[in-house]
Amino acid sequence: MAIKRIKAFFEFEAAGGIILALAAIAAMIIANTPLNTWYEAFIHAPVAIQIGDFAIAKDAHHWINDGLMAIFFFLVGLELKREVLIGELSNVKQIILPAGAAIGGMIFPAIVYILFNINNPEYWKGWAIPAATDIAFALGILSLLGSRVPNSLKVFLVSIAIFDDIGAILIIALFYTNELSLGSLAFAGLCLPILYLLNRRNVTSITPYILVGVIMWIAVLKSGIHATLAGVVLALFIPMFDRTDPEHSPLEELEHDLQNTVSYGILPLFAFANSGISLKGAGFAELFHSVPLGIAAGLFIGKQLGVMLACWLIFKLGISKMPNGMNFKQIYGAALLCGVGFTMSLFIGGLAFGGGSPLFDERLGIIMGSIVSGVAGYIMLKVTLKENVSSTSVDLTRH
């Protein structure tokens, strides 16, 4: 990924992270005021689409999580495909460090969570909740440090997030799938050769892809596999290049068109619909239940341990070198920011404990772990980057 692209991505995601935070804060405030009645009515409002005998009837909350979030995953798929073909993931040497950091940052949070719930196997299904990183929030916090942040640190954090997204997609597909409807799954499979044929014939109009994609999304929704994964699959067939016009990239054009809608519309709406935690009647038992406590510890302790140990091992074995302009203190600050799980953690938490439990609310752990990680990461990087600026000033006066 070119430096200009990184800067633009950094600024865009940072702004999106701030809006996400405002939406989440608004939801938490409303949920703990008399307006909570209105909030509950909004997220549970019935919405149905019916054509003849065929109908999809869900409440607004499910339409946001299953429908609108499919568009978010579609955008993630577009970004991943671009990165593999022409971006950071196209160079093997550049991906070893962030890939290792991301893997470590997914394994250790899961281990920490399981340790907190070792005696309660019924809660193990929440192991993946602290494994995710919210890149928008993380970059939003990083943006508060201004121009002192080196480009290499931005690239490092963005690259970790790319692999983190890949990991989250695989986790959802492999571990959070309900009983399968083979008929619906087969019908969804029939869409793949059609999409392939469109791509091979260099069809650059997006409309036919979207039409087939909507049909595939409905089939996947009925199959038992989470419907958002249809968005990722559809993205893989969008052509990166137009063979008749080398200057035209349908994928990049579509990615650009969707970014504002997703970052400033869909994700804030998702955050608003999923962050309304009512604290009425909540006591120490709910707050310190092993599930939210394990999630919080996984995000704050597990993430930094996993990222740092993976980076140390990669450097120790000589597999990769420290990026220019970075040091271990900055990597540690980035590792702390990786503990901001918010969006993806909320999404996986809904899949794991969507039915709800009177004993705990997993969202409490997500918010606690994300806040502590974000604050700690900000403080660490602020001190570290200030040290770098001071040492640079000293070096300049000596020479």
CSV table of C-alpha atoms in Angstrom, one decimal:
chain,number,residue,atom,x,y,z
A,1,MET,CA,0.0,0.0,0.0
A,2,ALA,CA,1.5,3.3,-1.0
A,3,ILE,CA,2.2,6.0,1.6
A,4,LYS,CA,-0.5,8.3,0.1
A,5,ARG,CA,-3.1,5.5,0.3
A,6,ILE,CA,-2.1,4.7,3.9
A,7,LYS,CA,-2.5,8.4,4.9
A,8,ALA,CA,-5.9,8.6,3.2
A,9,PHE,CA,-7.0,5.3,4.8
A,10,PHE,CA,-5.7,6.5,8.2
A,11,GLU,CA,-7.6,9.8,8.1
A,12,PHE,CA,-10.8,8.2,6.8
A,13,GLU,CA,-10.9,5.4,9.4
A,14,ALA,CA,-9.9,7.7,12.2
A,15,ALA,CA,-12.9,10.0,11.4
A,16,GLY,CA,-15.1,6.9,11.2
A,17,GLY,CA,-13.8,5.7,14.6
A,18,ILE,CA,-14.8,9.0,16.2
A,19,ILE,CA,-18.4,8.7,14.8
A,20,LEU,CA,-18.5,5.1,16.0
A,21,ALA,CA,-17.6,6.2,19.5
A,22,LEU,CA,-20.3,8.9,19.5
A,23,ALA,CA,-22.9,6.4,18.4
A,24,ALA,CA,-21.9,3.9,21.1
A,25,ILE,CA,-21.9,6.6,23.8
A,26,ALA,CA,-25.4,7.8,22.7
A,27,ALA,CA,-26.8,4.3,22.8
A,28,MET,CA,-25.4,3.7,26.3
A,29,ILE,CA,-26.8,7.0,27.6
A,30,ILE,CA,-30.2,6.5,26.0
A,31,ALA,CA,-30.4,2.9,27.4
A,32,ASN,CA,-30.0,4.2,30.9
A,33,THR,CA,-32.6,7.0,30.7
A,34,PRO,CA,-36.4,7.1,30.2
A,35,LEU,CA,-35.7,7.1,26.5
A,36,ASN,CA,-34.8,3.4,26.8
A,37,THR,CA,-38.4,2.6,25.9
A,38,TRP,CA,-38.0,4.4,22.6
A,39,TYR,CA,-34.6,2.7,22.0
A,40,GLU,CA,-36.0,-0.8,22.6
A,41,ALA,CA,-39.0,-0.1,20.3
A,42,PHE,CA,-36.6,1.0,17.6
A,43,ILE,CA,-34.2,-2.0,17.7
A,44,HIS,CA,-37.1,-4.5,18.0
A,45,ALA,CA,-39.3,-2.9,15.4
A,46,PRO,CA,-40.6,-5.7,13.0
A,47,VAL,CA,-39.5,-5.3,9.4
A,48,ALA,CA,-40.7,-7.8,6.7
A,49,ILE,CA,-40.1,-8.2,3.0
A,50,GLN,CA,-42.6,-10.5,1.3
A,51,ILE,CA,-43.0,-11.6,-2.4
A,52,GLY,CA,-45.9,-14.0,-2.7
A,53,ASP,CA,-45.4,-16.8,-0.2
A,54,PHE,CA,-41.7,-16.0,0.2
A,55,ALA,CA,-41.0,-13.7,3.2
A,56,ILE,CA,-38.1,-12.5,5.3
A,57,ALA,CA,-39.4,-11.2,8.6
A,58,LYS,CA,-37.0,-9.9,11.3
A,59,ASP,CA,-36.7,-7.1,13.7
A,60,ALA,CA,-34.6,-4.0,13.0
A,61,HIS,CA,-31.8,-5.3,15.1
A,62,HIS,CA,-31.4,-8.4,13.0
A,63,TRP,CA,-31.8,-6.5,9.7
A,64,ILE,CA,-28.9,-4.3,10.8
A,65,ASN,CA,-26.7,-7.3,12.0
A,66,ASP,CA,-27.5,-9.7,9.1
A,67,GLY,CA,-28.3,-7.3,6.3
A,68,LEU,CA,-26.5,-4.0,6.6
A,69,MET,CA,-23.4,-5.7,8.1
A,70,ALA,CA,-23.2,-7.9,5.0
A,71,ILE,CA,-22.4,-4.7,3.1
A,72,PHE,CA,-19.7,-4.0,5.7
A,73,PHE,CA,-18.2,-7.5,5.1
A,74,PHE,CA,-18.6,-6.9,1.3
A,75,LEU,CA,-16.4,-3.8,1.7
A,76,VAL,CA,-13.9,-5.8,3.8
A,77,GLY,CA,-13.8,-8.4,1.1
A,78,LEU,CA,-13.1,-5.7,-1.5
A,79,GLU,CA,-10.2,-4.3,0.6
A,80,LEU,CA,-8.7,-7.7,1.1
A,81,LYS,CA,-8.8,-8.6,-2.6
A,82,ARG,CA,-7.2,-5.3,-3.5
A,83,GLU,CA,-4.5,-5.8,-0.8
A,84,VAL,CA,-3.7,-9.3,-2.1
A,85,LEU,CA,-3.4,-8.1,-5.7
A,86,ILE,CA,-1.7,-4.7,-5.5
A,87,GLY,CA,-1.3,-3.8,-1.8
A,88,GLU,CA,0.5,-4.8,1.4
A,89,LEU,CA,-0.5,-8.5,1.1
A,90,SER,CA,1.1,-8.8,-2.4
A,91,ASN,CA,4.7,-8.6,-0.9
A,92,VAL,CA,5.5,-11.7,1.2
A,93,LYS,CA,8.4,-9.9,3.0
A,94,GLN,CA,6.2,-7.1,4.2
A,95,ILE,CA,3.4,-9.3,5.6
A,96,ILE,CA,5.4,-11.6,7.8
A,97,LEU,CA,5.6,-9.3,10.8
A,98,PRO,CA,1.9,-8.0,10.9
A,99,ALA,CA,0.6,-11.5,10.0
A,100,GLY,CA,2.5,-13.0,12.9
A,101,ALA,CA,1.4,-10.2,15.2
A,102,ALA,CA,-2.2,-10.7,14.2
A,103,ILE,CA,-2.1,-14.5,14.7
A,104,GLY,CA,-0.6,-14.0,18.1
A,105,GLY,CA,-3.2,-11.3,18.8
A,106,MET,CA,-6.0,-13.8,18.1
A,107,ILE,CA,-4.6,-16.9,19.9
A,108,PHE,CA,-3.7,-15.4,23.3
A,109,PRO,CA,-6.9,-13.5,23.9
A,110,ALA,CA,-8.8,-16.7,23.3
A,111,ILE,CA,-6.5,-18.5,25.8
A,112,VAL,CA,-7.0,-15.8,28.4
A,113,TYR,CA,-10.8,-16.0,28.0
A,114,ILE,CA,-10.9,-19.8,28.3
A,115,LEU,CA,-8.7,-19.6,31.4
A,116,PHE,CA,-11.3,-17.3,33.0
A,117,ASN,CA,-14.1,-19.7,32.1
A,118,ILE,CA,-12.2,-23.0,32.4
A,119,ASN,CA,-14.8,-24.5,34.8
A,120,ASN,CA,-17.8,-23.4,32.7
A,121,PRO,CA,-17.7,-25.2,29.3
A,122,GLU,CA,-21.1,-23.6,28.3
A,123,TYR,CA,-19.3,-20.3,28.1
A,124,TRP,CA,-16.5,-21.4,25.9
A,125,LYS,CA,-18.4,-20.4,22.8
A,126,GLY,CA,-17.4,-16.8,23.6
A,127,TRP,CA,-13.7,-17.6,23.1
A,128,ALA,CA,-13.5,-15.5,19.8
A,129,ILE,CA,-15.0,-12.3,21.2
A,130,PRO,CA,-11.7,-10.8,22.4
A,131,ALA,CA,-9.8,-12.1,19.3
A,132,ALA,CA,-11.0,-9.2,17.1
A,133,THR,CA,-9.6,-5.7,16.6
A,134,ASP,CA,-11.6,-2.7,15.6
A,135,ILE,CA,-9.4,-0.8,13.2
A,136,ALA,CA,-11.6,2.3,13.0
A,137,PHE,CA,-11.5,2.8,16.8
A,138,ALA,CA,-7.8,2.0,16.9
A,139,LEU,CA,-6.9,4.4,14.2
A,140,GLY,CA,-9.2,7.0,15.7
A,141,ILE,CA,-7.2,6.9,18.9
A,142,LEU,CA,-3.9,6.9,17.0
A,143,SER,CA,-5.1,10.0,15.0
A,144,LEU,CA,-5.3,12.0,18.3
A,145,LEU,CA,-1.5,11.9,18.4
A,146,GLY,CA,-1.3,13.9,15.2
A,147,SER,CA,1.7,14.1,12.8
A,148,ARG,CA,4.1,12.6,15.3
A,149,VAL,CA,2.9,9.1,14.4
A,150,PRO,CA,5.4,7.6,11.9
A,151,ASN,CA,3.9,6.2,8.7
A,152,SER,CA,5.6,2.8,9.4
A,153,LEU,CA,3.5,2.5,12.6
A,154,LYS,CA,0.3,3.3,10.7
A,155,VAL,CA,1.2,0.7,8.1
A,156,PHE,CA,1.9,-1.8,10.8
A,157,LEU,CA,-1.4,-1.3,12.6
A,158,VAL,CA,-3.4,-1.3,9.4
A,159,SER,CA,-1.7,-4.5,8.2
A,160,ILE,CA,-2.5,-6.2,11.5
A,161,ALA,CA,-6.1,-5.2,11.0
A,162,ILE,CA,-6.2,-6.7,7.5
A,163,PHE,CA,-5.1,-10.1,8.8
A,164,ASP,CA,-7.4,-9.7,11.9
A,165,ASP,CA,-10.3,-9.3,9.5
A,166,ILE,CA,-9.3,-12.4,7.6
A,167,GLY,CA,-9.2,-14.3,10.9
A,168,ALA,CA,-12.6,-13.0,12.0
A,169,ILE,CA,-14.2,-14.1,8.7
A,170,LEU,CA,-12.7,-17.6,9.1
A,171,ILE,CA,-13.8,-17.8,12.7
A,172,ILE,CA,-17.4,-16.8,11.9
A,173,ALA,CA,-17.5,-19.3,9.0
A,174,LEU,CA,-16.0,-22.2,10.9
A,175,PHE,CA,-17.3,-21.8,14.4
A,176,TYR,CA,-20.5,-19.8,14.4
A,177,THR,CA,-22.6,-21.7,11.9
A,178,ASN,CA,-26.0,-23.1,12.9
A,179,GLU,CA,-27.5,-26.3,11.6
A,180,LEU,CA,-27.1,-26.3,7.8
A,181,SER,CA,-30.0,-26.4,5.2
A,182,LEU,CA,-28.3,-28.2,2.4
A,183,GLY,CA,-30.9,-27.1,-0.1
A,184,SER,CA,-30.4,-23.4,0.6
A,185,LEU,CA,-26.6,-23.9,0.7
A,186,ALA,CA,-26.8,-25.6,-2.7
A,187,PHE,CA,-28.9,-22.8,-4.1
A,188,ALA,CA,-26.3,-20.3,-2.9
A,189,GLY,CA,-23.6,-22.4,-4.5
A,190,LEU,CA,-25.3,-22.1,-7.9
A,191,CYS,CA,-24.6,-18.3,-7.7
A,192,LEU,CA,-20.8,-18.9,-7.7
A,193,PRO,CA,-20.4,-20.1,-11.4
A,194,ILE,CA,-22.7,-17.2,-12.5
A,195,LEU,CA,-20.4,-14.7,-10.7
A,196,TYR,CA,-17.3,-16.5,-12.1
A,197,LEU,CA,-18.7,-16.2,-15.6
A,198,LEU,CA,-19.5,-12.5,-15.2
A,199,ASN,CA,-15.9,-12.0,-14.1
A,200,ARG,CA,-14.3,-14.0,-16.9
A,201,ARG,CA,-16.4,-12.2,-19.5
A,202,ASN,CA,-15.0,-8.9,-18.1
A,203,VAL,CA,-18.5,-7.6,-17.1
A,204,THR,CA,-17.5,-4.4,-15.4
A,205,SER,CA,-21.0,-3.1,-14.6
A,206,ILE,CA,-21.7,-3.7,-10.9
A,207,THR,CA,-25.4,-4.2,-11.3
A,208,PRO,CA,-25.4,-7.9,-12.3
A,209,TYR,CA,-23.0,-8.8,-9.6
A,210,ILE,CA,-25.2,-7.1,-7.0
A,211,LEU,CA,-28.4,-8.8,-8.3
A,212,VAL,CA,-26.7,-12.2,-8.1
A,213,GLY,CA,-25.2,-11.2,-4.7
A,214,VAL,CA,-28.6,-10.4,-3.2
A,215,ILE,CA,-30.0,-13.8,-4.3
A,216,MET,CA,-26.9,-15.5,-2.8
A,217,TRP,CA,-27.3,-13.5,0.5
A,218,ILE,CA,-31.0,-14.7,0.8
A,219,ALA,CA,-29.9,-18.3,0.2
A,220,VAL,CA,-27.0,-18.1,2.7
A,221,LEU,CA,-29.4,-16.4,5.2
A,222,LYS,CA,-31.7,-19.4,4.9
A,223,SER,CA,-28.8,-22.0,5.0
A,224,GLY,CA,-27.7,-21.5,8.6
A,225,ILE,CA,-24.3,-20.0,7.7
A,226,HIS,CA,-24.1,-16.4,8.8
A,227,ALA,CA,-25.5,-14.2,5.9
A,228,THR,CA,-22.7,-11.6,6.2
A,229,LEU,CA,-20.3,-14.1,4.7
A,230,ALA,CA,-22.1,-13.8,1.4
A,231,GLY,CA,-20.7,-10.3,1.2
A,232,VAL,CA,-17.2,-11.5,1.4
A,233,VAL,CA,-17.7,-14.2,-1.2
A,234,LEU,CA,-19.3,-11.7,-3.6
A,235,ALA,CA,-16.4,-9.3,-3.2
A,236,LEU,CA,-14.0,-11.9,-4.5
A,237,PHE,CA,-15.7,-11.9,-7.9
A,238,ILE,CA,-15.7,-8.1,-8.4
A,239,PRO,CA,-13.1,-7.5,-11.2
A,240,MET,CA,-10.0,-5.6,-10.0
A,241,PHE,CA,-9.1,-4.6,-13.6
A,242,ASP,CA,-11.1,-3.7,-16.7
A,243,ARG,CA,-9.3,-5.6,-19.5
A,244,THR,CA,-10.6,-3.0,-22.1
A,245,ASP,CA,-9.5,0.0,-20.0
A,246,PRO,CA,-6.4,-0.4,-17.8
A,247,GLU,CA,-7.1,2.9,-16.1
A,248,HIS,CA,-10.5,1.7,-14.8
A,249,SER,CA,-10.8,-0.5,-11.7
A,250,PRO,CA,-14.3,-1.6,-11.0
A,251,LEU,CA,-13.3,-2.9,-7.6
A,252,GLU,CA,-11.5,0.3,-6.4
A,253,GLU,CA,-14.4,2.4,-7.8
A,254,LEU,CA,-17.0,0.4,-5.8
A,255,GLU,CA,-14.8,0.4,-2.7
A,256,HIS,CA,-14.6,4.2,-2.9
A,257,ASP,CA,-18.3,4.5,-3.4
A,258,LEU,CA,-19.1,2.3,-0.3
A,259,GLN,CA,-16.6,3.8,2.2
A,260,ASN,CA,-18.7,6.8,3.3
A,261,THR,CA,-21.9,4.7,3.5
A,262,VAL,CA,-20.2,2.0,5.6
A,263,SER,CA,-18.0,4.1,7.8
A,264,TYR,CA,-20.4,7.0,8.4
A,265,GLY,CA,-23.7,5.1,8.2
A,266,ILE,CA,-23.8,1.4,8.6
A,267,LEU,CA,-21.1,1.0,11.3
A,268,PRO,CA,-22.4,3.8,13.5
A,269,LEU,CA,-25.9,2.4,13.2
A,270,PHE,CA,-24.6,-1.0,14.2
A,271,ALA,CA,-22.8,0.5,17.1
A,272,PHE,CA,-25.9,2.3,18.2
A,273,ALA,CA,-28.1,-0.8,17.9
A,274,ASN,CA,-25.7,-3.1,19.8
A,275,SER,CA,-24.3,-0.8,22.5
A,276,GLY,CA,-27.4,0.1,24.4
A,277,ILE,CA,-26.5,-1.6,27.7
A,278,SER,CA,-28.8,-0.9,30.5
A,279,LEU,CA,-27.0,-0.9,33.9
A,280,LYS,CA,-30.2,-0.8,35.9
A,281,GLY,CA,-30.0,-3.6,38.5
A,282,ALA,CA,-26.5,-4.5,37.4
A,283,GLY,CA,-24.2,-5.2,40.3
A,284,PHE,CA,-20.8,-6.7,41.0
A,285,ALA,CA,-22.0,-10.2,40.2
A,286,GLU,CA,-22.9,-9.2,36.6
A,287,LEU,CA,-19.9,-6.9,36.1
A,288,PHE,CA,-17.4,-9.5,37.4
A,289,HIS,CA,-19.0,-12.6,35.9
A,290,SER,CA,-16.4,-14.8,34.2
A,291,VAL,CA,-17.6,-14.1,30.7
A,292,PRO,CA,-17.3,-10.2,30.6
A,293,LEU,CA,-14.3,-10.4,32.9
A,294,GLY,CA,-12.6,-13.0,30.6
A,295,ILE,CA,-13.4,-10.8,27.5
A,296,ALA,CA,-12.0,-7.7,29.1
A,297,ALA,CA,-8.9,-9.5,30.2
A,298,GLY,CA,-8.5,-11.2,26.8
A,299,LEU,CA,-8.7,-7.8,25.0
A,300,PHE,CA,-6.3,-6.0,27.4
A,301,ILE,CA,-3.9,-8.7,28.5
A,302,GLY,CA,-4.2,-11.3,25.8
A,303,LYS,CA,-3.9,-8.9,22.9
A,304,GLN,CA,-0.8,-7.2,24.1
A,305,LEU,CA,0.8,-10.5,25.1
A,306,GLY,CA,0.1,-12.2,21.8
A,307,VAL,CA,1.2,-9.3,19.6
A,308,MET,CA,4.4,-8.6,21.6
A,309,LEU,CA,5.4,-12.3,21.9
A,310,ALA,CA,4.8,-12.9,18.2
A,311,CYS,CA,6.9,-9.8,17.2
A,312,TRP,CA,9.7,-10.7,19.6
A,313,LEU,CA,9.8,-14.3,18.2
A,314,ILE,CA,9.9,-13.1,14.6
A,315,PHE,CA,12.8,-10.7,15.4
A,316,LYS,CA,14.6,-13.3,17.4
A,317,LEU,CA,14.5,-15.8,14.6
A,318,GLY,CA,15.6,-13.2,12.1
A,319,ILE,CA,12.5,-13.8,10.0
A,320,SER,CA,11.8,-10.1,9.7
A,321,LYS,CA,13.4,-6.8,10.8
A,322,MET,CA,12.1,-3.8,12.8
A,323,PRO,CA,10.3,-1.4,10.4
A,324,ASN,CA,12.1,1.9,9.8
A,325,GLY,CA,11.2,4.6,12.2
A,326,MET,CA,9.7,2.2,14.8
A,327,ASN,CA,10.9,0.7,18.0
A,328,PHE,CA,9.6,-1.9,20.6
A,329,LYS,CA,7.9,0.8,22.6
A,330,GLN,CA,5.9,1.8,19.6
A,331,ILE,CA,5.0,-1.8,18.9
A,332,TYR,CA,3.9,-2.2,22.5
A,333,GLY,CA,1.6,0.9,22.1
A,334,ALA,CA,0.2,-0.6,18.9
A,335,ALA,CA,-0.3,-3.9,20.7
A,336,LEU,CA,-2.4,-2.2,23.3
A,337,LEU,CA,-4.5,-0.4,20.7
A,338,CYS,CA,-5.2,-3.9,19.1
A,339,GLY,CA,-7.1,-4.6,22.3
A,340,VAL,CA,-9.9,-2.2,21.1
A,341,GLY,CA,-12.2,-4.9,19.9
A,342,PHE,CA,-15.5,-3.0,19.8
A,343,THR,CA,-17.3,-3.6,16.4
A,344,MET,CA,-16.1,-7.1,15.5
A,345,SER,CA,-16.2,-8.2,19.2
A,346,LEU,CA,-19.8,-7.0,19.5
A,347,PHE,CA,-20.7,-8.8,16.2
A,348,ILE,CA,-19.1,-12.1,17.4
A,349,GLY,CA,-20.6,-11.7,20.8
A,350,GLY,CA,-24.0,-11.5,19.3
A,351,LEU,CA,-23.4,-14.7,17.5
A,352,ALA,CA,-22.0,-16.4,20.6
A,353,PHE,CA,-24.6,-15.2,23.2
A,354,GLY,CA,-27.3,-13.7,21.0
A,355,GLY,CA,-30.0,-15.3,23.1
A,356,GLY,CA,-28.9,-13.2,26.0
A,357,SER,CA,-28.4,-14.3,29.6
A,358,PRO,CA,-29.7,-13.0,32.9
A,359,LEU,CA,-26.4,-13.7,34.5
A,360,PHE,CA,-24.1,-11.5,32.4
A,361,ASP,CA,-23.9,-9.1,29.4
A,362,GLU,CA,-20.8,-9.9,27.3
A,363,ARG,CA,-21.0,-6.3,26.0
A,364,LEU,CA,-19.8,-5.0,29.4
A,365,GLY,CA,-16.6,-6.9,29.0
A,366,ILE,CA,-16.1,-5.7,25.4
A,367,ILE,CA,-16.5,-2.0,26.5
A,368,MET,CA,-14.4,-2.4,29.6
A,369,GLY,CA,-11.5,-4.1,27.7
A,370,SER,CA,-11.7,-1.7,24.7
A,371,ILE,CA,-11.7,1.4,26.9
A,372,VAL,CA,-8.7,0.3,29.1
A,373,SER,CA,-6.8,-0.9,26.0
A,374,GLY,CA,-7.5,2.4,24.1
A,375,VAL,CA,-6.5,4.6,27.0
A,376,ALA,CA,-3.3,2.6,27.8
A,377,GLY,CA,-2.3,2.5,24.1
A,378,TYR,CA,-2.8,6.3,23.8
A,379,ILE,CA,-0.8,7.0,26.9
A,380,MET,CA,2.0,4.7,25.9
A,381,LEU,CA,2.3,6.1,22.4
A,382,LYS,CA,2.0,9.7,23.6
A,383,VAL,CA,5.0,9.2,25.9
A,384,THR,CA,7.0,7.2,23.4
A,385,LEU,CA,6.5,9.6,20.5
A,386,LYS,CA,7.3,12.5,22.7
A,387,GLU,CA,10.6,10.8,23.6
A,388,ASN,CA,11.3,10.3,19.9
A,389,VAL,CA,10.7,14.0,19.2
A,390,SER,CA,12.9,15.1,22.0
A,391,SER,CA,15.8,12.8,21.0
A,392,THR,CA,15.5,14.0,17.4
A,393,SER,CA,15.8,17.6,18.6
A,394,VAL,CA,18.9,16.8,20.5
A,395,ASP,CA,20.5,15.0,17.6
A,396,LEU,CA,19.8,18.0,15.3
A,397,THR,CA,21.5,20.4,17.7
A,398,ARG,CA,24.6,18.2,18.0
A,399,HIS,CA,25.0,18.0,14.3
